[in-house]
Structure formats: C-alpha cells, structure tokens
Amino acid sequence: MESQRNVSEFILLGLSYDHRTQIFCFVFFLFCYAALLVGNLLILISIRCSPLFHQPMYYFLSHLSCMDICFTSSITPKFIADLLVGRKAISYGNCMLQVFTMHFFGMTEVLILTVMAFDRYAAICKPLHYLLVMNRARCNLLVLAAWAGGAAHSFPQFFLVIRLPFCGPNEIDHYFCDIFPLLKVACADTYVTGVLLVANSGMVTLVAFVVLFFSYVIILFTLRNHSAKGRRKALSTCGSHITVIVLFFGPSVFAYLRPPTTFPEDKVFALFYTIIAPMFNPFIYTLRNSEMKNAMRNVWNQTLELNIFYTKQRGS
C-alpha cells in the first residue's frame, strides 16, 4: 500500500474560508450536535426504562437513535473542532476510517428505517397476526440483518477506496472524507471505481427508498378501511416515519445516485443527512407521540425522585 501512495494526510477545505462564518458555524453546529446527543439519548433511556421497549416499533426506534448517534459522531466532532483551526488536516488512516464508519452506520440506519416501515406494514395491514409476525426473535433477526447489511455495503466501499493511489494533491473540497472528493484527488483513472461505488451506494439507497415508498402506498391504501380514530393513530406514527425518510433519503439520493463527480452543493446536502436530519429525529418521533411523551415524563419523574431520595439520605 505504501508503494501506491505518498500522501500521509489530507487537507479538508471545510465549508468556508471566512473567519466569522466559521465561528457562526461552530456555535450553530455545536448546538445541533448537543441537541442530537441529548434528544437521542433521551429516547434511548426512555424506551429502555419503560415497557415500550417490548413493543417492536419502539424497539426499532431505540436502534435508530443509536445509529443516529454513531453515524453523526463519526463525522461531526472533528468537523466542529476544525472550524476553530486554520489548517484542517486528517491523517490517511483516520480518513479511511471515516469513510468506513460513515457508510457502515449510514447504511445500517437506512436498513433500520426500512425495517420500521415493514413493522408499520405488519401493524396496519396484518393487525391480527402482528404479534406473531413481529415477535422478539424476529425483531432481533431484523436488527441483526440491518447490521449485516451495513457491513456488506461498507466493506466493498472501503476496499475500493483504500486501493486508490494518492500521490499528488491532497486537498479535499469537503468537511469530511467522502468517496467522490477522494476520487477527485486520486492519481489514477477512477472511472470504473466510480461506477462501482455509485452502483453500491446509489442503487442500494434508491432500492431502499422505492421499497419504503411502495410500503407506504400499500399502508395508506389499507387505511381506507379503518375507522377515523384508527386512521389518525396510524397516520401519526407513519407521518413521523415518512418525515424522517424524506429528510434522510432526499439529500442522500442526490449525493450518491449520480455520476461520480463533485458539486459545490454537496457540502450543503451532506449537512442535512449527517447532522440536521439526525438532530430532528427525536423531535419528530416525540412531538406527536403521547406514549413517548409519557415514557420520558416517567423517566424524568423517577430521576427526580431518586435525586430527592439520595439528597435526603446525605442530609440524614
């Protein structure tokens, strides 16, 4: 591998060269990342500490929150730290690690969203068989399949990129190590590699989106036979899921389902699926969900009661 490259680090050009813009972005995205961590951790704790954990929908939601944290944390901490420095460098090894983790956690999240759509399909279209279809063993198997799918997607991506020779320019016009910007600085003909990467990332994302789209077409068609109350309850949970899918898949499809080249808009779209969408997920899933609100309220009350108890113990 050493014979194929003489680049030991890459220089990330980031979002902007303007110092004031970088300071604003630092404050804004630090707030976004903190909100993302707090919101998703709150969902995780609330579900794990309540009977909701035994319901398939919330079981998958807890895994989605975990993926949001892992996916964003593979990119955002360094991005935020780089906003305060002039030279935004990343070592070759860390760059390759960032490529792998981003695609591993990102594809696992895509597959978990697909699994959640299947869960809603089973709950609405097969209500009498729902508990039999979505038993805990099958839920565990679906989550394991999502992780395996993430690995099956990310390892080929990683091996295609790590084989690229880098021997000249090392400036990447992005705020993290993404595949297309790396193809641009590789000192070799990357056409075949680019086609393979597009086929892997773009087509998998498109197929997942099409599956999700038709799943919800079937669900909405089935809802016509439900009562008004049943439709409202189903649309409440499905609406949250559809919103998350649009926020995550829209920019992702633009970023990867196209010829392997770079555009100035790439960084803006990447902000949506790496930071903005994962930050909004906790709000989307809790604002219209009374069960999640009650679970969070109970966890909060239990925490307060424990604090009061330990305070009294220390006082006595």
Coordinates of C-alpha atoms in Angstrom, one line a residue, residues 13-315:
L13 CA -11.2 22.7 2.8
G14 CA -14.3 22.8 5.0
L15 CA -17.4 24.9 4.5
S16 CA -16.0 28.4 4.3
Y17 CA -12.7 30.4 4.5
D18 CA -14.4 33.3 6.2
H19 CA -13.5 33.5 9.9
R20 CA -16.8 34.9 11.0
T21 CA -18.7 32.3 9.1
Q22 CA -16.6 29.6 10.7
I23 CA -17.3 31.0 14.2
F24 CA -21.0 31.1 13.5
C25 CA -21.0 27.5 12.1
F26 CA -19.0 26.4 15.2
V27 CA -21.7 27.7 17.6
F28 CA -24.6 26.5 15.4
F29 CA -23.4 23.0 14.8
L30 CA -22.1 22.6 18.3
F31 CA -25.7 23.3 19.4
C32 CA -27.1 20.9 16.8
Y33 CA -24.7 18.1 17.9
A34 CA -25.6 18.7 21.6
A35 CA -29.3 18.6 20.8
L36 CA -28.8 15.5 18.7
L37 CA -27.0 13.7 21.5
V38 CA -29.4 14.8 24.3
G39 CA -32.5 14.0 22.2
N40 CA -31.4 10.6 21.0
L41 CA -30.0 9.6 24.4
L42 CA -33.3 10.7 26.0
I43 CA -35.2 8.4 23.6
L44 CA -32.9 5.5 24.2
I45 CA -33.1 5.8 28.0
S46 CA -36.9 6.4 28.0
I47 CA -37.5 3.3 25.8
R48 CA -35.1 1.1 27.7
C49 CA -36.5 2.1 31.1
S50 CA -40.2 1.6 30.1
P51 CA -42.5 -1.2 28.8
L52 CA -42.2 0.5 25.4
F53 CA -39.0 -1.5 24.8
H54 CA -41.1 -4.6 24.4
Q55 CA -43.1 -3.1 21.6
P56 CA -41.5 -3.6 18.1
M57 CA -41.9 -0.1 16.9
Y58 CA -40.1 1.4 19.9
Y59 CA -37.5 -1.4 19.9
F60 CA -36.6 -0.4 16.4
L61 CA -36.7 3.3 17.3
S62 CA -34.2 2.8 20.1
H63 CA -31.8 1.2 17.5
L64 CA -32.5 4.1 15.1
S65 CA -31.5 6.6 17.8
C66 CA -28.3 4.6 18.5
M67 CA -27.5 4.7 14.8
D68 CA -28.1 8.4 14.6
I69 CA -25.6 9.0 17.4
C70 CA -23.0 6.6 15.9
F71 CA -23.4 7.9 12.3
T72 CA -23.2 11.6 13.2
S73 CA -20.4 11.1 15.8
S74 CA -18.2 9.5 13.1
I75 CA -18.0 12.9 11.4
T76 CA -19.3 15.8 13.4
P77 CA -16.9 16.1 16.4
K78 CA -13.9 16.6 14.0
F79 CA -15.9 18.9 11.8
I80 CA -16.8 21.1 14.7
A81 CA -13.2 21.1 16.0
D82 CA -11.9 22.0 12.5
L83 CA -14.0 25.2 12.5
L84 CA -11.7 26.7 15.1
V85 CA -8.4 25.9 13.3
G86 CA -6.8 27.2 10.2
R87 CA -5.3 24.0 8.8
K88 CA -7.9 21.2 8.8
A89 CA -5.8 18.1 8.4
I90 CA -6.8 14.5 8.7
S91 CA -4.4 11.5 8.5
Y92 CA -4.7 8.9 5.8
G93 CA -5.7 6.2 8.3
N94 CA -8.4 8.4 10.0
C95 CA -9.7 9.4 6.6
M96 CA -10.2 5.8 5.6
L97 CA -11.7 5.0 9.0
Q98 CA -14.1 7.9 8.5
V99 CA -15.2 6.5 5.1
F100 CA -15.8 3.1 6.5
T101 CA -17.7 4.2 9.7
M102 CA -19.9 6.7 7.8
H103 CA -21.0 4.2 5.3
F104 CA -21.4 1.4 7.8
F105 CA -23.6 3.3 10.2
G106 CA -25.4 5.2 7.4
M107 CA -26.4 2.0 5.6
T108 CA -27.4 0.3 8.8
E109 CA -29.7 3.3 9.6
V110 CA -31.2 3.1 6.1
L111 CA -32.0 -0.6 6.7
I112 CA -33.4 0.1 10.1
L113 CA -35.7 2.7 8.6
T114 CA -36.8 0.0 6.1
V115 CA -37.4 -2.5 8.9
M116 CA -39.5 0.2 10.7
A117 CA -41.6 0.5 7.5
F118 CA -42.1 -3.3 7.5
D119 CA -43.2 -3.1 11.1
R120 CA -45.8 -0.4 10.3
Y121 CA -47.0 -2.5 7.4
A122 CA -47.4 -5.5 9.6
A123 CA -49.2 -3.5 12.3
I124 CA -51.7 -1.8 9.9
C125 CA -52.2 -4.4 7.2
K126 CA -51.9 -7.6 9.3
P127 CA -53.2 -6.5 12.7
L128 CA -54.5 -9.9 13.8
H129 CA -51.1 -11.5 13.1
Y130 CA -48.9 -8.6 14.2
L131 CA -47.6 -10.0 17.4
L132 CA -46.9 -13.3 15.8
V133 CA -45.2 -11.8 12.8
M134 CA -43.2 -9.2 14.8
N135 CA -42.1 -11.4 17.8
R136 CA -38.9 -10.6 19.6
A137 CA -36.9 -13.3 17.9
R138 CA -37.8 -11.9 14.5
C139 CA -37.2 -8.3 15.7
N140 CA -33.7 -9.3 16.8
L141 CA -33.1 -11.0 13.5
L142 CA -34.2 -8.0 11.5
V143 CA -31.9 -5.7 13.5
L144 CA -29.0 -8.2 13.0
A145 CA -29.8 -8.3 9.3
A146 CA -29.6 -4.4 9.2
W147 CA -26.1 -4.5 10.8
A148 CA -25.0 -7.3 8.4
G149 CA -26.4 -5.2 5.5
G150 CA -24.4 -2.2 6.7
A151 CA -21.2 -4.3 6.8
A152 CA -21.9 -5.8 3.4
H153 CA -22.3 -2.3 2.0
S154 CA -19.4 -0.6 3.7
F155 CA -16.6 -3.2 3.3
P156 CA -16.7 -3.2 -0.5
Q157 CA -16.7 0.7 -0.4
F158 CA -13.8 0.7 1.9
F159 CA -11.7 -1.8 -0.1
L160 CA -12.4 0.1 -3.4
V161 CA -11.2 3.4 -1.8
I162 CA -8.2 2.0 0.1
R163 CA -6.8 0.6 -3.1
L164 CA -6.8 4.1 -4.8
P165 CA -3.3 5.6 -5.3
F166 CA -2.8 9.0 -3.8
C167 CA 0.5 10.6 -4.9
G168 CA -0.2 14.3 -5.7
P169 CA -2.7 16.8 -4.5
N170 CA -4.1 16.1 -1.0
E171 CA -6.8 18.9 -0.7
I172 CA -10.3 17.5 -0.3
D173 CA -13.1 20.0 -1.0
H174 CA -15.4 18.8 1.8
Y175 CA -15.6 18.9 5.6
F176 CA -15.1 15.1 5.9
C177 CA -13.6 12.3 3.9
D178 CA -16.3 11.3 1.4
I179 CA -15.9 9.0 -1.5
F180 CA -16.4 11.3 -4.5
P181 CA -14.0 14.0 -3.3
L182 CA -11.4 11.2 -2.7
L183 CA -11.8 10.0 -6.3
K184 CA -11.1 13.5 -7.5
V185 CA -7.6 13.6 -5.8
A186 CA -6.6 10.1 -6.7
C187 CA -3.8 9.9 -9.2
A188 CA -5.3 7.2 -11.4
D189 CA -8.2 6.7 -13.8
T190 CA -11.1 6.2 -11.3
Y191 CA -14.0 5.8 -13.8
V192 CA -14.5 2.0 -13.1
T193 CA -14.1 2.6 -9.4
G194 CA -16.6 5.4 -9.5
V195 CA -19.2 3.3 -11.4
L196 CA -18.8 0.5 -8.8
L197 CA -19.2 2.9 -6.0
V198 CA -22.3 4.5 -7.5
A199 CA -23.8 1.1 -8.1
N200 CA -23.2 0.2 -4.5
S201 CA -24.2 3.4 -2.7
G202 CA -26.7 5.0 -5.1
M203 CA -28.6 1.9 -6.2
V204 CA -28.9 0.5 -2.7
T205 CA -30.2 3.8 -1.4
L206 CA -32.6 4.1 -4.4
V207 CA -33.9 0.5 -3.9
A208 CA -34.4 1.1 -0.2
F209 CA -36.3 4.3 -1.0
V210 CA -38.5 2.6 -3.6
V211 CA -39.3 -0.2 -1.1
L212 CA -40.2 2.4 1.5
F213 CA -42.3 4.4 -0.9
F214 CA -44.4 1.4 -2.1
S215 CA -44.7 0.1 1.5
Y216 CA -46.4 3.4 2.5
V217 CA -48.6 3.4 -0.6
I218 CA -49.9 0.0 0.5
I219 CA -50.3 1.2 4.0
L220 CA -52.2 4.3 3.0
F221 CA -54.4 2.2 0.7
T222 CA -55.2 -0.2 3.6
L223 CA -56.1 2.7 5.9
R224 CA -59.2 3.5 3.9
N225 CA -60.9 0.5 5.6
H226 CA -60.0 1.7 9.2
S227 CA -62.1 3.9 11.4
A228 CA -61.4 7.6 11.7
K229 CA -59.7 7.1 15.1
G230 CA -57.6 4.2 13.7
R231 CA -56.6 6.3 10.7
R232 CA -55.5 9.2 12.9
K233 CA -53.4 7.0 15.2
A234 CA -51.8 5.2 12.3
L235 CA -51.1 8.4 10.3
S236 CA -49.5 9.9 13.4
T237 CA -46.8 7.2 13.6
C238 CA -46.5 6.8 9.9
G239 CA -46.2 10.5 9.4
S240 CA -43.3 10.8 11.7
H241 CA -41.5 7.9 9.9
I242 CA -42.2 9.4 6.4
T243 CA -40.8 12.8 7.5
V244 CA -37.6 11.1 8.7
I245 CA -37.3 9.2 5.5
V246 CA -37.7 12.3 3.3
L247 CA -35.2 14.3 5.4
F248 CA -32.6 11.5 5.3
F249 CA -33.1 10.0 1.8
G250 CA -33.7 13.2 -0.2
P251 CA -30.1 14.5 0.2
S252 CA -28.6 11.0 0.2
V253 CA -30.1 10.1 -3.2
F254 CA -28.8 13.4 -4.6
A255 CA -25.4 12.8 -3.1
Y256 CA -24.8 9.3 -4.4
L257 CA -27.2 8.4 -7.2
R258 CA -25.4 10.4 -10.0
P259 CA -22.1 10.2 -12.0
P260 CA -19.1 10.1 -9.6
T261 CA -18.2 13.8 -9.6
T262 CA -18.4 16.6 -7.0
F263 CA -20.6 19.7 -6.9
P264 CA -20.4 22.8 -4.7
E265 CA -23.8 21.9 -3.3
D266 CA -22.6 18.6 -2.0
K267 CA -21.5 20.0 1.3
V268 CA -24.8 21.6 1.9
F269 CA -26.7 18.4 1.2
A270 CA -24.3 16.4 3.3
L271 CA -25.1 18.7 6.3
F272 CA -28.8 17.5 6.1
Y273 CA -28.1 13.8 6.2
T274 CA -25.2 13.9 8.6
I275 CA -26.4 16.5 11.2
I276 CA -29.7 18.2 10.6
A277 CA -31.9 15.1 9.9
P278 CA -30.5 13.1 12.9
M279 CA -31.0 16.1 15.1
F280 CA -34.7 16.4 14.2
N281 CA -35.4 12.7 14.5
P282 CA -36.1 12.8 18.3
F283 CA -38.4 15.8 17.9
I284 CA -40.3 14.2 15.0
Y285 CA -40.8 11.0 16.9
T286 CA -41.9 12.5 20.2
L287 CA -43.9 15.7 19.5
R288 CA -47.0 13.8 18.2
N289 CA -46.4 10.6 20.2
S290 CA -48.2 10.5 23.5
E291 CA -46.6 7.2 24.5
M292 CA -43.1 8.6 24.1
K293 CA -44.0 11.7 26.0
N294 CA -45.4 9.7 28.9
A295 CA -42.3 7.4 28.9
M296 CA -40.0 10.5 29.0
R297 CA -42.1 12.1 31.7
N298 CA -41.9 8.9 33.8
V299 CA -38.1 8.6 33.4
W300 CA -37.8 12.3 34.4
N301 CA -40.0 11.9 37.5
Q302 CA -38.1 8.7 38.5
T303 CA -34.8 10.6 38.2
L304 CA -36.1 13.5 40.3
E305 CA -37.4 11.1 43.0
L306 CA -34.0 9.3 43.1
N307 CA -32.2 12.6 43.4
I308 CA -34.5 13.7 46.2
F309 CA -34.1 10.4 48.0
Y310 CA -30.2 10.5 47.8
T311 CA -30.3 14.1 48.9
K312 CA -32.3 13.2 52.0
Q313 CA -30.0 10.3 52.7
R314 CA -27.0 12.5 52.6
G315 CA -28.8 15.1 54.8

